Amino acid sequence: MEELIEKATVLLEALPYIRKFYGKTVVIKYGGNAMVDDELKSAFAEDVVLLKYIGINPVVVHGGGPQIGEFLKKLNIPTRFVGGMRVTDRETMNVVEMVLVGKVNKEIVKLINSHGGSAVGLSGKDGNLIVAEKIDSRKYLSEVKAPEIIDLGFVGKVKKVNPEIVIKLLESKFIPVIAPVGIGEDYEAYNINADLVAGEVAAALKAEKLVMLTDVEGIKDRSGNLIRSISRQELSSLIEDGTVSGGMIPKVKACEIALTGGVKKAHIIDGRVKHSVLLEIFTQEGIGTEII
Ligand SMILES: Nc1ncnc2c1ncn2[C@@H]1O[C@H](COP(=O)(O)OP(=O)(O)O)[C@@H](O)[C@H]1O
Ligand SMILES: CC(=O)N[C@@H](CCC(=O)OP(=O)(O)O)C(=O)O
Protein backbone atom coordinates (compact mmCIF):
# COMPACT_ATOMS: atom_id res chain seq x y z
CA MET A 1 0.00 0.00 0.00
CA GLU A 2 2.80 2.40 0.98
CA GLU A 3 4.36 1.79 -2.40
CA LEU A 4 1.12 2.59 -4.22
CA ILE A 5 0.66 5.82 -2.29
CA GLU A 6 4.27 6.75 -3.15
CA LYS A 7 3.37 6.27 -6.83
CA ALA A 8 0.42 8.62 -6.47
CA THR A 9 2.70 11.20 -4.85
CA VAL A 10 5.12 11.02 -7.77
CA LEU A 11 2.26 11.43 -10.24
CA LEU A 12 0.92 14.42 -8.31
CA GLU A 13 4.29 16.16 -8.46
CA ALA A 14 3.57 16.67 -12.15
CA LEU A 15 0.23 18.40 -11.50
CA PRO A 16 1.48 22.02 -11.27
CA TYR A 17 3.35 21.57 -14.55
CA ILE A 18 0.42 19.92 -16.30
CA ARG A 19 -1.75 22.87 -15.23
CA LYS A 20 0.88 25.37 -16.35
CA PHE A 21 1.51 23.82 -19.75
CA TYR A 22 -1.95 22.45 -20.58
CA GLY A 23 -2.91 23.48 -24.13
CA LYS A 24 0.57 24.97 -24.74
CA THR A 25 3.03 24.04 -27.46
CA VAL A 26 6.47 22.59 -26.81
CA VAL A 27 8.93 22.31 -29.72
CA ILE A 28 11.44 19.51 -29.28
CA LYS A 29 14.62 19.25 -31.35
CA TYR A 30 15.46 15.60 -31.58
CA GLY A 31 18.95 14.59 -32.62
CA GLY A 32 22.30 13.37 -31.48
CA ASN A 33 22.73 10.18 -29.47
CA ALA A 34 19.10 9.97 -28.39
CA MET A 35 18.33 9.10 -32.00
CA VAL A 36 20.63 6.09 -32.34
CA ASP A 37 20.12 4.07 -29.14
CA ASP A 38 16.97 1.88 -29.26
CA GLU A 39 16.12 2.20 -25.59
CA LEU A 40 16.49 5.98 -25.68
CA LYS A 41 14.41 6.14 -28.87
CA SER A 42 11.52 4.33 -27.18
CA ALA A 43 11.79 6.50 -24.06
CA PHE A 44 11.68 9.63 -26.25
CA ALA A 45 8.59 8.39 -28.11
CA GLU A 46 6.87 7.58 -24.79
CA ASP A 47 7.58 11.11 -23.52
CA VAL A 48 6.15 12.71 -26.66
CA VAL A 49 3.01 10.54 -26.61
CA LEU A 50 2.45 11.19 -22.91
CA LEU A 51 2.70 14.96 -23.44
CA LYS A 52 0.04 14.81 -26.15
CA TYR A 53 -2.32 12.67 -24.05
CA ILE A 54 -2.16 15.04 -21.10
CA GLY A 55 -3.02 18.01 -23.29
CA ILE A 56 0.39 19.53 -24.09
CA ASN A 57 1.17 19.93 -27.80
CA PRO A 58 4.55 18.51 -28.80
CA VAL A 59 6.08 19.44 -32.16
CA VAL A 60 9.17 17.45 -33.11
CA VAL A 61 11.91 18.88 -35.35
CA HIS A 62 14.55 16.29 -36.10
CA GLY A 63 18.12 16.21 -37.33
CA GLY A 64 19.95 13.30 -38.90
CA GLY A 65 23.49 14.48 -39.57
CA PRO A 66 25.07 11.12 -38.69
CA GLN A 67 22.51 9.22 -40.82
CA ILE A 68 23.24 11.50 -43.82
CA GLY A 69 26.96 10.95 -43.27
CA GLU A 70 26.56 7.16 -43.25
CA PHE A 71 24.57 7.15 -46.46
CA LEU A 72 26.99 9.47 -48.27
CA LYS A 73 29.79 7.13 -47.21
CA LYS A 74 27.95 4.13 -48.69
CA LEU A 75 27.65 6.06 -51.95
CA ASN A 76 31.33 7.06 -51.80
CA ILE A 77 30.42 10.74 -51.79
CA PRO A 78 32.90 12.70 -49.68
CA THR A 79 31.39 15.21 -47.27
CA ARG A 80 32.63 17.80 -44.78
CA PHE A 81 31.46 20.50 -42.40
CA VAL A 82 32.65 24.09 -42.35
CA GLY A 83 31.49 26.32 -39.50
CA GLY A 84 29.10 23.59 -38.32
CA MET A 85 27.31 23.36 -41.72
CA ARG A 86 27.57 20.51 -44.24
CA VAL A 87 28.97 21.70 -47.57
CA THR A 88 26.03 20.75 -49.82
CA ASP A 89 26.37 20.45 -53.61
CA ARG A 90 23.42 19.27 -55.70
CA GLU A 91 24.30 15.59 -55.43
CA THR A 92 24.67 15.88 -51.64
CA MET A 93 21.38 17.78 -51.44
CA ASN A 94 19.57 14.89 -53.14
CA VAL A 95 20.96 12.47 -50.57
CA VAL A 96 20.19 14.86 -47.67
CA GLU A 97 16.55 15.08 -48.73
CA MET A 98 16.26 11.36 -49.34
CA VAL A 99 17.71 10.46 -45.93
CA LEU A 100 15.98 13.16 -43.85
CA VAL A 101 12.53 13.07 -45.44
CA GLY A 102 12.41 9.51 -46.77
CA LYS A 103 14.13 7.70 -43.95
CA VAL A 104 14.70 9.53 -40.67
CA ASN A 105 11.38 11.38 -40.69
CA LYS A 106 9.35 8.26 -41.38
CA GLU A 107 11.25 6.27 -38.76
CA ILE A 108 10.39 8.85 -36.09
CA VAL A 109 6.75 8.86 -37.21
CA LYS A 110 6.66 5.06 -36.95
CA LEU A 111 8.38 5.15 -33.56
CA ILE A 112 5.86 7.60 -32.08
CA ASN A 113 2.91 5.75 -33.60
CA SER A 114 4.15 2.41 -32.30
CA HIS A 115 3.87 3.93 -28.81
CA GLY A 116 0.27 4.97 -29.29
CA GLY A 117 0.63 8.42 -30.84
CA SER A 118 -0.59 9.81 -34.18
CA ALA A 119 2.47 11.41 -35.72
CA VAL A 120 2.45 13.06 -39.15
CA GLY A 121 5.70 13.66 -41.00
CA LEU A 122 6.30 16.95 -42.79
CA SER A 123 9.19 18.50 -44.63
CA GLY A 124 9.57 22.23 -45.14
CA LYS A 125 7.99 21.73 -48.57
CA ASP A 126 4.63 20.58 -47.16
CA GLY A 127 2.22 23.48 -46.97
CA ASN A 128 5.21 25.78 -47.71
CA LEU A 129 6.08 25.25 -44.06
CA ILE A 130 9.70 26.40 -44.28
CA VAL A 131 10.54 28.97 -46.95
CA ALA A 132 14.31 29.03 -47.29
CA GLU A 133 16.95 31.18 -48.92
CA LYS A 134 20.56 30.43 -49.66
CA ILE A 135 22.76 31.26 -46.72
CA ASP A 136 25.25 34.11 -47.21
CA SER A 137 28.29 31.82 -46.76
CA ARG A 138 30.86 34.61 -46.46
CA LYS A 139 28.89 36.50 -43.82
CA TYR A 140 27.95 33.40 -41.81
CA LEU A 141 31.38 31.78 -41.88
CA SER A 142 33.17 34.92 -40.78
CA GLU A 143 30.59 35.47 -38.03
CA VAL A 144 31.28 32.02 -36.53
CA LYS A 145 35.03 32.41 -37.06
CA ALA A 146 35.23 29.41 -39.44
CA PRO A 147 38.75 28.38 -40.48
CA GLU A 148 37.95 28.93 -44.19
CA ILE A 149 35.47 30.96 -46.20
CA ILE A 150 33.89 28.91 -49.02
CA ASP A 151 30.53 28.64 -50.79
CA LEU A 152 28.36 26.21 -48.78
CA GLY A 153 26.16 25.38 -51.80
CA PHE A 154 22.54 24.47 -51.07
CA VAL A 155 22.73 25.34 -47.40
CA GLY A 156 19.77 27.46 -46.53
CA LYS A 157 18.50 29.68 -43.78
CA VAL A 158 14.88 30.13 -42.84
CA LYS A 159 13.29 33.09 -44.58
CA LYS A 160 9.77 32.48 -43.33
CA VAL A 161 7.80 29.81 -41.50
CA ASN A 162 4.19 29.27 -42.57
CA PRO A 163 2.92 27.38 -39.52
CA GLU A 164 -0.72 26.89 -40.65
CA ILE A 165 -0.28 23.21 -41.48
CA VAL A 166 1.29 22.57 -38.06
CA ILE A 167 -1.46 24.49 -36.25
CA LYS A 168 -4.13 22.49 -38.09
CA LEU A 169 -2.48 19.23 -36.98
CA LEU A 170 -2.14 20.43 -33.39
CA GLU A 171 -5.82 21.32 -33.25
CA SER A 172 -6.54 17.61 -33.56
CA LYS A 173 -4.84 14.50 -32.26
CA PHE A 174 -1.75 14.71 -34.45
CA ILE A 175 1.90 15.14 -33.52
CA PRO A 176 3.82 16.98 -36.28
CA VAL A 177 7.33 15.68 -37.04
CA ILE A 178 9.34 18.11 -39.17
CA ALA A 179 12.40 17.40 -41.35
CA PRO A 180 14.80 20.35 -41.80
CA VAL A 181 14.56 20.71 -45.57
CA GLY A 182 13.37 24.11 -46.80
CA ILE A 183 11.87 25.21 -50.08
CA GLY A 184 13.37 28.24 -51.82
CA GLU A 185 11.44 30.86 -53.76
CA ASP A 186 13.46 29.42 -56.67
CA TYR A 187 11.79 26.04 -55.84
CA GLU A 188 15.16 24.54 -54.98
CA ALA A 189 15.39 22.37 -51.86
CA TYR A 190 17.75 23.72 -49.18
CA ASN A 191 19.58 21.88 -46.44
CA ILE A 192 19.03 23.75 -43.18
CA ASN A 193 20.63 22.98 -39.86
CA ALA A 194 17.92 21.28 -37.79
CA ASP A 195 18.64 23.36 -34.67
CA LEU A 196 17.93 26.57 -36.57
CA VAL A 197 14.71 25.13 -37.98
CA ALA A 198 13.61 24.19 -34.46
CA GLY A 199 14.30 27.74 -33.23
CA GLU A 200 12.38 29.32 -36.10
CA VAL A 201 9.43 26.92 -35.81
CA ALA A 202 9.22 27.55 -32.06
CA ALA A 203 9.20 31.31 -32.70
CA ALA A 204 6.55 31.06 -35.43
CA LEU A 205 4.31 28.98 -33.15
CA LYS A 206 5.02 31.24 -30.15
CA ALA A 207 5.74 28.01 -28.31
CA GLU A 208 5.89 27.87 -24.53
CA LYS A 209 9.23 26.08 -24.65
CA LEU A 210 11.97 24.99 -27.01
CA VAL A 211 13.72 21.84 -25.79
CA MET A 212 16.89 20.81 -27.62
CA LEU A 213 18.22 17.30 -27.05
CA THR A 214 21.93 16.81 -27.58
CA ASP A 215 24.85 14.56 -26.67
CA VAL A 216 26.25 16.59 -23.77
CA GLU A 217 24.72 17.70 -20.45
CA GLY A 218 24.06 21.21 -21.71
CA ILE A 219 26.18 24.32 -22.33
CA LYS A 220 29.53 24.11 -20.58
CA ASP A 221 31.58 27.10 -19.42
CA ARG A 222 35.31 27.61 -20.10
CA SER A 223 36.27 25.21 -17.32
CA GLY A 224 33.90 22.53 -18.61
CA ASN A 225 31.27 23.00 -15.88
CA LEU A 226 27.60 22.83 -16.82
CA ILE A 227 25.87 26.22 -16.99
CA ARG A 228 22.47 25.66 -15.32
CA SER A 229 20.88 28.96 -16.30
CA ILE A 230 21.86 31.80 -18.61
CA SER A 231 20.14 34.83 -20.08
CA ARG A 232 19.62 35.40 -23.78
CA GLN A 233 21.81 38.51 -23.61
CA GLU A 234 24.79 36.51 -22.33
CA LEU A 235 24.68 33.96 -25.16
CA SER A 236 26.44 35.89 -27.94
CA SER A 237 29.54 36.46 -25.80
CA LEU A 238 29.86 32.66 -25.42
CA ILE A 239 30.22 32.36 -29.20
CA GLU A 240 32.43 35.44 -29.51
CA ASP A 241 34.95 34.29 -26.91
CA GLY A 242 35.02 30.72 -28.27
CA THR A 243 33.45 29.03 -25.20
CA VAL A 244 30.78 27.63 -27.50
CA SER A 245 32.00 26.10 -30.76
CA GLY A 246 31.10 23.57 -33.49
CA GLY A 247 27.67 21.95 -33.22
CA MET A 248 26.78 23.98 -30.13
CA ILE A 249 26.80 27.25 -32.14
CA PRO A 250 23.55 26.61 -34.07
CA LYS A 251 21.91 25.37 -30.86
CA VAL A 252 22.71 28.57 -29.04
CA LYS A 253 21.60 30.60 -32.06
CA ALA A 254 18.35 28.63 -32.21
CA CYS A 255 17.63 29.48 -28.57
CA GLU A 256 18.28 33.17 -29.33
CA ILE A 257 15.91 33.06 -32.31
CA ALA A 258 13.20 31.34 -30.27
CA LEU A 259 13.40 33.69 -27.28
CA THR A 260 13.56 36.80 -29.47
CA GLY A 261 10.49 35.46 -31.28
CA GLY A 262 8.45 35.25 -28.07
CA VAL A 263 9.15 31.71 -26.79
CA LYS A 264 9.18 31.81 -22.98
CA LYS A 265 12.12 29.50 -22.27
CA ALA A 266 14.65 27.40 -24.16
CA HIS A 267 16.52 24.38 -22.81
CA ILE A 268 19.54 22.47 -24.04
CA ILE A 269 19.39 19.04 -22.41
CA ASP A 270 21.16 15.67 -22.44
CA GLY A 271 19.47 13.29 -24.88
CA ARG A 272 21.56 10.45 -23.46
CA VAL A 273 19.44 10.54 -20.30
CA LYS A 274 16.33 8.35 -20.53
CA HIS A 275 13.09 10.39 -20.38
CA SER A 276 15.07 13.64 -20.43
CA VAL A 277 12.08 15.48 -21.96
CA LEU A 278 9.78 14.54 -19.07
CA LEU A 279 12.47 15.31 -16.50
CA GLU A 280 12.87 18.77 -18.00
CA ILE A 281 9.19 19.63 -18.22
CA PHE A 282 7.84 18.04 -15.04
CA THR A 283 10.47 18.66 -12.38
CA GLN A 284 11.29 21.77 -10.39
CA GLU A 285 15.05 21.57 -11.07
CA GLY A 286 14.78 20.49 -14.71
CA ILE A 287 17.94 19.22 -16.37
CA GLY A 288 20.62 20.74 -18.60
CA THR A 289 20.89 24.46 -19.38
CA GLU A 290 17.90 26.79 -19.33
CA ILE A 291 18.04 29.97 -21.36
CA ILE A 292 15.69 32.73 -20.26
N1 LIG B 1 30.45 25.20 -24.61
C1 LIG B 1 30.04 24.00 -25.03
N2 LIG B 1 29.25 23.25 -24.23
C2 LIG B 1 28.83 22.02 -24.61
N3 LIG B 1 29.13 21.46 -25.82
C3 LIG B 1 29.90 22.16 -26.67
C4 LIG B 1 30.38 23.46 -26.32
N4 LIG B 1 31.11 23.93 -27.37
C5 LIG B 1 31.10 22.98 -28.31
N5 LIG B 1 30.38 21.90 -27.92
C6 LIG B 1 30.18 20.68 -28.72
O1 LIG B 1 28.88 20.70 -29.28
C7 LIG B 1 28.45 19.34 -29.41
C8 LIG B 1 26.93 19.29 -29.62
O2 LIG B 1 26.62 19.57 -30.95
P1 LIG B 1 26.28 18.40 -32.00
O3 LIG B 1 27.31 17.33 -31.92
O4 LIG B 1 26.05 19.04 -33.31
O5 LIG B 1 24.94 17.85 -31.36
P2 LIG B 1 23.69 17.06 -31.95
O6 LIG B 1 24.22 15.95 -32.80
O7 LIG B 1 23.02 16.62 -30.71
O8 LIG B 1 22.86 18.04 -32.75
C9 LIG B 1 28.95 18.70 -28.15
O9 LIG B 1 29.10 17.30 -28.26
C10 LIG B 1 30.29 19.40 -27.93
O10 LIG B 1 31.34 18.64 -28.50
C1 LIG C 1 23.37 22.52 -43.24
C2 LIG C 1 23.51 21.31 -42.40
O1 LIG C 1 24.59 21.06 -41.86
N1 LIG C 1 22.45 20.51 -42.29
C3 LIG C 1 22.42 19.30 -41.53
C4 LIG C 1 20.97 18.84 -41.43
C5 LIG C 1 20.75 17.73 -40.42
C6 LIG C 1 21.04 18.17 -39.01
O2 LIG C 1 21.08 19.33 -38.64
O3 LIG C 1 21.21 17.10 -38.15
P1 LIG C 1 21.69 17.10 -36.62
O4 LIG C 1 20.71 17.90 -35.85
O5 LIG C 1 21.65 15.64 -36.29
O6 LIG C 1 23.08 17.68 -36.57
C7 LIG C 1 23.29 18.20 -42.19
O7 LIG C 1 23.40 18.17 -43.40
O8 LIG C 1 23.82 17.37 -41.44
Short mmCIF file of C-alpha atoms and ligand atoms in Angstrom, two decimals, residues 29 63-66 68 81 84-86 155 191-194, ligand 2:
data_model
loop_
_atom_site.label_atom_id
_atom_site.label_comp_id
_atom_site.label_asym_id
_atom_site.label_seq_id
_atom_site.Cartn_x
_atom_site.Cartn_y
_atom_site.Cartn_z
CA LYS A 29 14.62 19.25 -31.35
CA GLY A 63 18.12 16.21 -37.33
CA GLY A 64 19.95 13.30 -38.90
CA GLY A 65 23.49 14.48 -39.57
CA PRO A 66 25.07 11.12 -38.69
CA ILE A 68 23.24 11.50 -43.82
CA PHE A 81 31.46 20.50 -42.40
CA GLY A 84 29.10 23.59 -38.32
CA MET A 85 27.31 23.36 -41.72
CA ARG A 86 27.57 20.51 -44.24
CA VAL A 155 22.73 25.34 -47.40
CA ASN A 191 19.58 21.88 -46.44
CA ILE A 192 19.03 23.75 -43.18
CA ASN A 193 20.63 22.98 -39.86
CA ALA A 194 17.92 21.28 -37.79
C1 LIG B 2 23.37 22.52 -43.24
C2 LIG B 2 23.51 21.31 -42.40
O1 LIG B 2 24.59 21.06 -41.86
N1 LIG B 2 22.45 20.51 -42.29
C3 LIG B 2 22.42 19.30 -41.53
C4 LIG B 2 20.97 18.84 -41.43
C5 LIG B 2 20.75 17.73 -40.42
C6 LIG B 2 21.04 18.17 -39.01
O2 LIG B 2 21.08 19.33 -38.64
O3 LIG B 2 21.21 17.10 -38.15
P1 LIG B 2 21.69 17.10 -36.62
O4 LIG B 2 20.71 17.90 -35.85
O5 LIG B 2 21.65 15.64 -36.29
O6 LIG B 2 23.08 17.68 -36.57
C7 LIG B 2 23.29 18.20 -42.19
O7 LIG B 2 23.40 18.17 -43.40
O8 LIG B 2 23.82 17.37 -41.44
#
